[in-house]
Amino acid sequence: MKTRLLFLFISLALFSFQASEPLRVFLIGDSTMADKVPADYPETGWGMPFAHLFNEAVEVQNHAYNGRSTKSFRREGRWAKVYQQIKKGDYVFIQFGHNDAKISDTSRYAAAQTDYRENLTRYVKETRSKGGIPILLTSIQRRKFDSTGTFVDQHGEYPQVVREVAKQEKVLLIDLEKISRAQIEKLGPDLSKKIYLHYPAGIFKKFMKGVVDDTHFSVYGASWMAQAVASAIFDSNEALRSFLEKSAFSQKFQYELPLVAGTAFKKDTFSIVSYGAKSSPTLLNTAAIQQAIDLCSAQGGGVVNIPTGFWLSGPIVLKSQVNLHLESGALLQFSHQSKDFPLVKTFWEGVEAIRAQSPISAFRAHNIAISGAGIIDGAGEAWRPVKKGKLTAGEWTNLVKSGGVLNETKDTWYPTTGALKAASLDRPGVVAAGWTVDKAKEIKEFLRPNMISLIECEQILLEGVTFQNSPAWNIHPLLCKHLTVNQIKVKNPWFAQNGDGIDIESCEYVLVKNSSFDVGDDGICLKSGKDEEGRKRGRPSAHIWIDHCQVFHGHGGVVVGSEMSGGVHDLYVSNCQFLGTDVGLRFKTARGRGGIVENVYIRDILMKNIAGEAILFDMYYQGKDPLSTFGNGEKKPVIAAMPMNEGTPQFRSIWVEHIRVKGAATGLLIRGLPEMPVKQIKLLDVDIECDQAYRAIEADGIDLEQVIFTKTQDRKSELYHVQHWKFSGKELTLEKENH
């Protein structure tokens, strides 16, 4: 991180004079690099997104052109146009090879060991003759696997010649052949398709008959390759690295931010009405909706349309290539009858468990969406227990009159006697505790489902829809990759137990943006499995960006844990507001969880009326607060350390910048373990109005720079067993008459 910041300062010092005369980067090569016209969409050359990874002091000129080789690029005069512009300090990126190998085309063919080698050498020397800096790139691998799923190389000698010329001429080499091959092999025969142009008929104008092209890039593939080139530049000693664009997060460059592959669907529309669905508050449309989904998927995908109206349904299963679209005015209401929801083996709070089937689920589906402007309602009131203290007297009376049963102390309502019975059992429904589908039937109503359950799915879009009134968690993607959540609303009653907004568990490459959450538990939550089962799974939640979201009510705004045994890393949170949540930024875990939470970047957060802590790092979740018995006294708490093992959790390397808070009980609370303190937390430019500024126990390397705590009460801050504490801000107390 220090290296990155150093180069930022160098770039400002050495290259500020170039504002009027930018440093130029010339790209010469073939179609994988070239600019495309709008009519070519979604075909994209990597040179197109590459230009956006540099700051304004760099001008990227893309002269690459479809079908060109080292030979034809020069013969057609394209090199001459570049050569005449090159000035001292300019860069020329040289990437050829695909078309040089076309032995049947004499206008392009250049034999690897003779003409191709000579042409590359000539480009390098001519660039240097003008004071330019050449960079050689090997060709990007084409995607090809044999019948056994083994990758098949198609480049022959050409990449090795590039490597040899780079070594001979002492030129920076960016080995895209190796980089692309490693990624293709990592993704495998199916998932690697998203890098290239693999689309069915009827989606894009240029490819109305469909396309299977394993050479040219999709938007995602081009963007990924551009990031790989930028990363190689940063790892080099070239001055060009100093011009890489910084992201909104001061510790990261633009090319390092998460990249999420999008979805694309055929225009074909399957209306649920065509399969017998009727708008009615009493008629179940489960079969009609499921038939539309099944046929749509079987015929190559498209849009399953839910028109304006009241559509009652039991659980439905989303299939690959299907966009479930709710028109404005459409209400997809799920049944209040538990008999409509069979018990299934699934996951709950990070472990394998028996639960009622989710209203909407998908398993190993690819390219799916729930979109539109309608409402999905999970009938949560038929499933949830309710505590008396969370309702008014009138609300409680009406709830009791509606049916159900009360517990022995008459302060909690349950929908059935089975649900009440399960509340006193040890780990009800958990497979490891011996529960099976048959055994769980008597406590079915206790095993309430998450409303949206997506397991091992890839390329998912949730957009525009209101998701409300879930039985348990509202939206639960598990072991998914490439999820985009945009402009959705998530709503649950504030008293809804386990009524989380979205729980992103063991997922990678996720973007949650422009969305609002008003719920009964955590708003936006990151998880990765629980205890030994989560560690055994070993799948972190990673490369996640939460941007421009609001949480109006909930136990936490953005939350990590407590089930984070597989780890959470490379999490980005920006431009969010938490209004009336119990906690703002909430990191929670406990002994036995294990897992590492690290490389978290948070900035530009506004909070108001936070009941508890604005920023919390807590390793005693659901355990006794080790500070609570010491109040504001001077006595140091003594807490026994436990042996370090795989169940020891870790919080470290977290940056929090530009935070404003109006009203919180505590500004910053840190509770680490004696054997594992919370480490390397940086707060910069933070302004918090609170009752108490900070409380910390078992922490190491806490840096508070430009941090202001304005206290509304004269409560003393507390530090116990904290090493390397740096506080360069202010701690003020408001006078009562001014507050």
PDB file of C-alpha atoms in Angstrom, residues 301-474:
ATOM      1  CA  GLY A 301     -34.331 -18.304 -22.495  1.00  0.00           C
ATOM      2  CA  GLY A 302     -36.099 -14.989 -22.558  1.00  0.00           C
ATOM      3  CA  VAL A 303     -38.506 -13.015 -20.382  1.00  0.00           C
ATOM      4  CA  VAL A 304     -41.215 -14.554 -18.209  1.00  0.00           C
ATOM      5  CA  ASN A 305     -43.622 -11.662 -17.815  1.00  0.00           C
ATOM      6  CA  ILE A 306     -45.849 -11.094 -14.790  1.00  0.00           C
ATOM      7  CA  PRO A 307     -48.318  -8.374 -15.827  1.00  0.00           C
ATOM      8  CA  THR A 308     -50.190  -5.886 -13.665  1.00  0.00           C
ATOM      9  CA  GLY A 309     -52.417  -7.767 -11.235  1.00  0.00           C
ATOM     10  CA  PHE A 310     -52.599  -9.879  -8.070  1.00  0.00           C
ATOM     11  CA  TRP A 311     -50.774 -13.172  -8.593  1.00  0.00           C
ATOM     12  CA  LEU A 312     -50.938 -15.721  -5.769  1.00  0.00           C
ATOM     13  CA  SER A 313     -48.354 -18.505  -5.868  1.00  0.00           C
ATOM     14  CA  GLY A 314     -46.586 -21.260  -4.034  1.00  0.00           C
ATOM     15  CA  PRO A 315     -42.822 -21.723  -4.358  1.00  0.00           C
ATOM     16  CA  ILE A 316     -41.289 -21.397  -7.832  1.00  0.00           C
ATOM     17  CA  VAL A 317     -37.844 -22.311  -9.161  1.00  0.00           C
ATOM     18  CA  LEU A 318     -35.962 -19.967 -11.479  1.00  0.00           C
ATOM     19  CA  LYS A 319     -34.070 -21.589 -14.375  1.00  0.00           C
ATOM     20  CA  SER A 320     -31.081 -20.610 -16.526  1.00  0.00           C
ATOM     21  CA  GLN A 321     -31.462 -17.891 -19.172  1.00  0.00           C
ATOM     22  CA  VAL A 322     -34.732 -16.631 -17.630  1.00  0.00           C
ATOM     23  CA  ASN A 323     -35.576 -13.056 -16.657  1.00  0.00           C
ATOM     24  CA  LEU A 324     -38.583 -13.078 -14.319  1.00  0.00           C
ATOM     25  CA  HIS A 325     -40.041  -9.636 -15.018  1.00  0.00           C
ATOM     26  CA  LEU A 326     -42.741  -7.937 -12.951  1.00  0.00           C
ATOM     27  CA  GLU A 327     -44.567  -5.082 -14.622  1.00  0.00           C
ATOM     28  CA  SER A 328     -45.479  -1.956 -12.681  1.00  0.00           C
ATOM     29  CA  GLY A 329     -48.599  -2.755 -10.684  1.00  0.00           C
ATOM     30  CA  ALA A 330     -47.804  -6.479 -10.451  1.00  0.00           C
ATOM     31  CA  LEU A 331     -47.947  -8.087  -7.005  1.00  0.00           C
ATOM     32  CA  LEU A 332     -46.472 -11.592  -6.785  1.00  0.00           C
ATOM     33  CA  GLN A 333     -47.979 -12.707  -3.478  1.00  0.00           C
ATOM     34  CA  PHE A 334     -46.747 -15.951  -1.986  1.00  0.00           C
ATOM     35  CA  SER A 335     -49.104 -18.224  -0.123  1.00  0.00           C
ATOM     36  CA  HIS A 336     -49.831 -17.917   3.596  1.00  0.00           C
ATOM     37  CA  GLN A 337     -50.317 -21.698   3.818  1.00  0.00           C
ATOM     38  CA  SER A 338     -47.282 -23.647   5.029  1.00  0.00           C
ATOM     39  CA  LYS A 339     -48.658 -26.769   3.293  1.00  0.00           C
ATOM     40  CA  ASP A 340     -47.767 -25.143  -0.031  1.00  0.00           C
ATOM     41  CA  PHE A 341     -44.065 -25.105   0.882  1.00  0.00           C
ATOM     42  CA  PRO A 342     -42.409 -28.550   1.097  1.00  0.00           C
ATOM     43  CA  LEU A 343     -39.463 -29.134   3.390  1.00  0.00           C
ATOM     44  CA  VAL A 344     -36.098 -29.313   1.614  1.00  0.00           C
ATOM     45  CA  LYS A 345     -32.452 -29.711   2.559  1.00  0.00           C
ATOM     46  CA  THR A 346     -30.764 -26.335   2.182  1.00  0.00           C
ATOM     47  CA  PHE A 347     -28.696 -23.933   4.327  1.00  0.00           C
ATOM     48  CA  TRP A 348     -29.544 -21.669   7.269  1.00  0.00           C
ATOM     49  CA  GLU A 349     -27.184 -19.310   9.081  1.00  0.00           C
ATOM     50  CA  GLY A 350     -24.145 -20.902   7.509  1.00  0.00           C
ATOM     51  CA  VAL A 351     -24.917 -24.591   8.100  1.00  0.00           C
ATOM     52  CA  GLU A 352     -26.792 -27.335   6.249  1.00  0.00           C
ATOM     53  CA  ALA A 353     -30.356 -27.489   7.496  1.00  0.00           C
ATOM     54  CA  ILE A 354     -33.920 -28.571   6.758  1.00  0.00           C
ATOM     55  CA  ARG A 355     -36.127 -25.584   5.926  1.00  0.00           C
ATOM     56  CA  ALA A 356     -39.347 -24.877   4.088  1.00  0.00           C
ATOM     57  CA  GLN A 357     -38.730 -24.331   0.372  1.00  0.00           C
ATOM     58  CA  SER A 358     -38.072 -20.694  -0.492  1.00  0.00           C
ATOM     59  CA  PRO A 359     -40.789 -18.800  -2.400  1.00  0.00           C
ATOM     60  CA  ILE A 360     -38.243 -18.184  -5.182  1.00  0.00           C
ATOM     61  CA  SER A 361     -35.165 -20.372  -5.499  1.00  0.00           C
ATOM     62  CA  ALA A 362     -32.532 -21.302  -8.042  1.00  0.00           C
ATOM     63  CA  PHE A 363     -29.773 -23.899  -7.966  1.00  0.00           C
ATOM     64  CA  ARG A 364     -26.784 -23.802 -10.298  1.00  0.00           C
ATOM     65  CA  ALA A 365     -28.650 -21.541 -12.704  1.00  0.00           C
ATOM     66  CA  HIS A 366     -26.752 -19.333 -15.136  1.00  0.00           C
ATOM     67  CA  ASN A 367     -27.785 -15.930 -16.491  1.00  0.00           C
ATOM     68  CA  ILE A 368     -30.924 -15.255 -14.453  1.00  0.00           C
ATOM     69  CA  ALA A 369     -32.774 -12.137 -13.353  1.00  0.00           C
ATOM     70  CA  ILE A 370     -35.669 -10.830 -11.308  1.00  0.00           C
ATOM     71  CA  SER A 371     -36.467  -7.433 -12.735  1.00  0.00           C
ATOM     72  CA  GLY A 372     -39.179  -4.845 -13.318  1.00  0.00           C
ATOM     73  CA  ALA A 373     -41.189  -2.477 -11.130  1.00  0.00           C
ATOM     74  CA  GLY A 374     -43.544  -4.836  -9.295  1.00  0.00           C
ATOM     75  CA  ILE A 375     -43.670  -6.199  -5.744  1.00  0.00           C
ATOM     76  CA  ILE A 376     -42.816  -9.628  -4.379  1.00  0.00           C
ATOM     77  CA  ASP A 377     -44.407 -10.374  -0.991  1.00  0.00           C
ATOM     78  CA  GLY A 378     -43.316 -13.419   1.039  1.00  0.00           C
ATOM     79  CA  ALA A 379     -46.263 -13.581   3.467  1.00  0.00           C
ATOM     80  CA  GLY A 380     -43.845 -13.446   6.375  1.00  0.00           C
ATOM     81  CA  GLU A 381     -46.585 -12.824   8.929  1.00  0.00           C
ATOM     82  CA  ALA A 382     -47.690 -16.445   8.515  1.00  0.00           C
ATOM     83  CA  TRP A 383     -44.286 -17.720   9.643  1.00  0.00           C
ATOM     84  CA  ARG A 384     -42.608 -15.282  12.017  1.00  0.00           C
ATOM     85  CA  PRO A 385     -42.691 -15.406  15.814  1.00  0.00           C
ATOM     86  CA  VAL A 386     -43.418 -11.995  17.315  1.00  0.00           C
ATOM     87  CA  LYS A 387     -42.351 -10.573  20.673  1.00  0.00           C
ATOM     88  CA  LYS A 388     -44.981  -8.718  22.660  1.00  0.00           C
ATOM     89  CA  GLY A 389     -42.623  -5.883  23.510  1.00  0.00           C
ATOM     90  CA  LYS A 390     -42.280  -4.965  19.849  1.00  0.00           C
ATOM     91  CA  LEU A 391     -45.990  -4.275  19.292  1.00  0.00           C
ATOM     92  CA  THR A 392     -48.476  -1.785  20.690  1.00  0.00           C
ATOM     93  CA  ALA A 393     -51.134  -3.120  23.038  1.00  0.00           C
ATOM     94  CA  GLY A 394     -53.718  -3.024  20.278  1.00  0.00           C
ATOM     95  CA  GLU A 395     -51.457  -4.768  17.775  1.00  0.00           C
ATOM     96  CA  TRP A 396     -50.652  -7.497  20.280  1.00  0.00           C
ATOM     97  CA  THR A 397     -54.333  -8.074  21.092  1.00  0.00           C
ATOM     98  CA  ASN A 398     -55.223  -8.389  17.413  1.00  0.00           C
ATOM     99  CA  LEU A 399     -52.330 -10.773  16.771  1.00  0.00           C
ATOM    100  CA  VAL A 400     -53.351 -13.085  19.630  1.00  0.00           C
ATOM    101  CA  LYS A 401     -56.973 -13.070  18.413  1.00  0.00           C
ATOM    102  CA  SER A 402     -55.842 -14.110  14.921  1.00  0.00           C
ATOM    103  CA  GLY A 403     -54.822 -17.585  16.136  1.00  0.00           C
ATOM    104  CA  GLY A 404     -51.482 -19.158  16.923  1.00  0.00           C
ATOM    105  CA  VAL A 405     -50.110 -19.909  20.391  1.00  0.00           C
ATOM    106  CA  LEU A 406     -48.191 -18.088  23.132  1.00  0.00           C
ATOM    107  CA  ASN A 407     -45.153 -19.274  25.020  1.00  0.00           C
ATOM    108  CA  GLU A 408     -45.262 -20.030  28.738  1.00  0.00           C
ATOM    109  CA  THR A 409     -44.495 -16.445  29.768  1.00  0.00           C
ATOM    110  CA  LYS A 410     -47.092 -15.091  27.326  1.00  0.00           C
ATOM    111  CA  ASP A 411     -44.652 -12.642  25.772  1.00  0.00           C
ATOM    112  CA  THR A 412     -43.951 -14.310  22.412  1.00  0.00           C
ATOM    113  CA  TRP A 413     -46.463 -15.403  19.758  1.00  0.00           C
ATOM    114  CA  TYR A 414     -45.916 -18.387  17.476  1.00  0.00           C
ATOM    115  CA  PRO A 415     -48.030 -19.359  14.465  1.00  0.00           C
ATOM    116  CA  THR A 416     -48.396 -23.037  15.527  1.00  0.00           C
ATOM    117  CA  THR A 417     -47.691 -25.377  18.429  1.00  0.00           C
ATOM    118  CA  GLY A 418     -44.968 -26.984  16.296  1.00  0.00           C
ATOM    119  CA  ALA A 419     -43.200 -23.663  15.946  1.00  0.00           C
ATOM    120  CA  LEU A 420     -43.453 -23.094  19.695  1.00  0.00           C
ATOM    121  CA  LYS A 421     -42.055 -26.560  20.418  1.00  0.00           C
ATOM    122  CA  ALA A 422     -39.073 -26.017  18.126  1.00  0.00           C
ATOM    123  CA  ALA A 423     -38.132 -22.767  19.878  1.00  0.00           C
ATOM    124  CA  SER A 424     -36.943 -24.737  22.907  1.00  0.00           C
ATOM    125  CA  LEU A 425     -35.030 -27.403  20.954  1.00  0.00           C
ATOM    126  CA  ASP A 426     -31.295 -27.579  20.327  1.00  0.00           C
ATOM    127  CA  ARG A 427     -30.441 -26.556  16.742  1.00  0.00           C
ATOM    128  CA  PRO A 428     -33.846 -27.377  15.254  1.00  0.00           C
ATOM    129  CA  GLY A 429     -33.621 -28.400  11.613  1.00  0.00           C
ATOM    130  CA  VAL A 430     -29.814 -28.579  11.517  1.00  0.00           C
ATOM    131  CA  VAL A 431     -28.681 -31.657   9.593  1.00  0.00           C
ATOM    132  CA  ALA A 432     -25.610 -32.162  11.791  1.00  0.00           C
ATOM    133  CA  ALA A 433     -27.943 -32.355  14.807  1.00  0.00           C
ATOM    134  CA  GLY A 434     -29.746 -35.322  13.236  1.00  0.00           C
ATOM    135  CA  TRP A 435     -32.683 -33.603  11.605  1.00  0.00           C
ATOM    136  CA  THR A 436     -34.216 -35.066   8.440  1.00  0.00           C
ATOM    137  CA  VAL A 437     -37.106 -33.953   6.264  1.00  0.00           C
ATOM    138  CA  ASP A 438     -39.452 -36.506   7.859  1.00  0.00           C
ATOM    139  CA  LYS A 439     -38.423 -35.670  11.416  1.00  0.00           C
ATOM    140  CA  ALA A 440     -38.797 -31.925  10.784  1.00  0.00           C
ATOM    141  CA  LYS A 441     -42.424 -32.075   9.637  1.00  0.00           C
ATOM    142  CA  GLU A 442     -43.816 -31.538  13.123  1.00  0.00           C
ATOM    143  CA  ILE A 443     -41.909 -28.254  13.495  1.00  0.00           C
ATOM    144  CA  LYS A 444     -42.337 -27.092   9.906  1.00  0.00           C
ATOM    145  CA  GLU A 445     -43.628 -23.593  10.695  1.00  0.00           C
ATOM    146  CA  PHE A 446     -40.526 -22.894  12.754  1.00  0.00           C
ATOM    147  CA  LEU A 447     -38.330 -23.693   9.745  1.00  0.00           C
ATOM    148  CA  ARG A 448     -39.334 -20.572   7.886  1.00  0.00           C
ATOM    149  CA  PRO A 449     -37.688 -20.016   4.512  1.00  0.00           C
ATOM    150  CA  ASN A 450     -35.558 -17.235   3.147  1.00  0.00           C
ATOM    151  CA  MET A 451     -37.676 -15.532   0.501  1.00  0.00           C
ATOM    152  CA  ILE A 452     -35.131 -15.510  -2.359  1.00  0.00           C
ATOM    153  CA  SER A 453     -32.620 -18.379  -2.257  1.00  0.00           C
ATOM    154  CA  LEU A 454     -29.961 -18.503  -4.985  1.00  0.00           C
ATOM    155  CA  ILE A 455     -27.390 -21.290  -4.572  1.00  0.00           C
ATOM    156  CA  GLU A 456     -24.312 -21.778  -6.776  1.00  0.00           C
ATOM    157  CA  CYS A 457     -25.685 -19.496  -9.482  1.00  0.00           C
ATOM    158  CA  GLU A 458     -23.643 -17.399 -11.915  1.00  0.00           C
ATOM    159  CA  GLN A 459     -24.428 -14.059 -13.572  1.00  0.00           C
ATOM    160  CA  ILE A 460     -27.475 -12.820 -11.715  1.00  0.00           C
ATOM    161  CA  LEU A 461     -29.409  -9.551 -11.891  1.00  0.00           C
ATOM    162  CA  LEU A 462     -31.882  -8.248  -9.300  1.00  0.00           C
ATOM    163  CA  GLU A 463     -33.209  -4.915 -10.509  1.00  0.00           C
ATOM    164  CA  GLY A 464     -36.093  -2.532  -9.883  1.00  0.00           C
ATOM    165  CA  VAL A 465     -38.338  -4.859  -7.854  1.00  0.00           C
ATOM    166  CA  THR A 466     -39.590  -4.386  -4.287  1.00  0.00           C
ATOM    167  CA  PHE A 467     -38.885  -7.469  -2.136  1.00  0.00           C
ATOM    168  CA  GLN A 468     -40.937  -7.366   1.055  1.00  0.00           C
ATOM    169  CA  ASN A 469     -42.323  -9.264   4.026  1.00  0.00           C
ATOM    170  CA  SER A 470     -40.027 -12.284   3.948  1.00  0.00           C
ATOM    171  CA  PRO A 471     -40.517 -15.198   6.373  1.00  0.00           C
ATOM    172  CA  ALA A 472     -36.817 -15.084   7.332  1.00  0.00           C
ATOM    173  CA  TRP A 473     -33.959 -13.453   5.408  1.00  0.00           C
ATOM    174  CA  ASN A 474     -35.223 -11.572   2.404  1.00  0.00           C
TER     175      ASN A 474
END
